[in-house]
């Protein structure tokens, strides 16, 4: 058999299909582990939408999902969009409305404000309007663009596919205003959250620190979310899961510790508007060292309904590592964790209330 002739060109594309797409869109990208304040991030014109934007692909996503921030100028609308990736939207500031429709079918319009959460169903048309003529409206969206673009690597298909996903959205008139359904395990299936800052949460003892939570299943997505709150003078237990959980601080002050097992710890101090994405398999732990309860929103993989392969390891994230789970109980944590928290409380002038949770745990 003859030896094959070897091409002198490299077969390797430069960077991932997703990263090359961002470069071709002409907008900036933010990488790293942490953003101090998503309300202050500078944005540049994004011709595709007519708004100002930046893409965000933090280390902790493992390029499975990503986020972007987009601002709609005062009194203006963005261009209509549709795409073959999911998009979970959180309104950072401002108020306005969104119209959603399938080609040739009735349009549905609903209003939103700071704190609203919703998701245009996969590949449906959607258009966002800023309802305020004096102020911009800013939103952050977590999307499945990286995995979809990297697998399909055809941008025309991603943005110009005509398939209508009727199993997700069949032009139901009450799609964005029905009350949804509650399920066991603090799960609310809904297509619209009016204001996540005021959502009533339910007790979640297993994660410790007097915390409460609600899980959100939205628009038949594989992406999902949850809202958590924990009191002054407390912190939650360390745990790990898969990549891509975008944690956005809604209120309160504190810090998170992130570390791969047996390796040095990274600390990020945060406040309202901060965004952190713990990498897959890394332990992470959230601490309230401020004078008010901490509430945060996580937009992430790990839907209770639609399982994928890299999200939360179901049923393990709040189970003791000694029992085969992914959580470190208080009695097993490194003494430096407690010491650091005590010092943070003293510095902030708040009382450390962890003693009763340490006792409960043992
Ligand atoms: Fe987590």
XYZ file of N, CA and C and ligand atoms in Angstrom, residues 207 226 237 239-242 245 247 278 282 284-286 296 298 300 312 317, ligand 1:
58
model
N -28.540 22.308 53.095
C -27.340 23.079 52.734
C -26.828 23.917 53.891
N -32.171 28.802 40.111
C -32.703 28.791 41.469
C -32.380 30.105 42.154
N -22.830 25.340 53.357
C -21.828 24.268 53.304
C -21.161 24.221 51.931
N -19.725 22.563 48.570
C -20.214 21.455 47.737
C -19.645 21.629 46.334
N -19.829 20.623 45.506
C -19.451 20.777 44.097
C -20.502 20.133 43.199
N -20.462 20.534 41.932
C -21.345 19.949 40.911
C -20.709 20.236 39.558
N -21.475 20.122 38.492
C -20.935 20.327 37.145
C -20.682 21.800 36.838
N -22.798 27.068 36.444
C -23.807 27.698 37.318
C -23.426 29.168 37.505
N -23.825 32.392 39.209
C -24.382 32.891 40.475
C -24.323 34.416 40.462
N -18.611 28.852 39.637
C -17.675 27.838 40.128
C -17.412 26.782 39.039
N -15.233 21.711 41.229
C -14.554 22.498 42.263
C -15.507 22.670 43.450
N -17.151 24.817 46.301
C -17.378 26.253 46.480
C -18.293 26.447 47.673
N -18.171 27.624 48.294
C -18.862 27.874 49.555
C -19.152 29.373 49.651
N -20.411 29.710 50.003
C -20.834 31.120 50.013
C -21.031 31.612 51.451
N -29.282 35.361 46.230
C -28.651 35.264 44.907
C -29.493 34.426 43.967
N -29.130 31.779 40.671
C -28.207 30.946 39.890
C -28.921 30.539 38.600
N -28.370 28.133 35.335
C -27.437 27.009 35.270
C -28.013 25.807 34.539
N -25.730 19.332 37.405
C -25.754 18.850 38.783
C -25.822 17.326 38.789
N -25.720 16.826 45.433
C -25.031 18.074 45.763
C -25.254 18.496 47.207
Fe -23.191 25.285 43.816
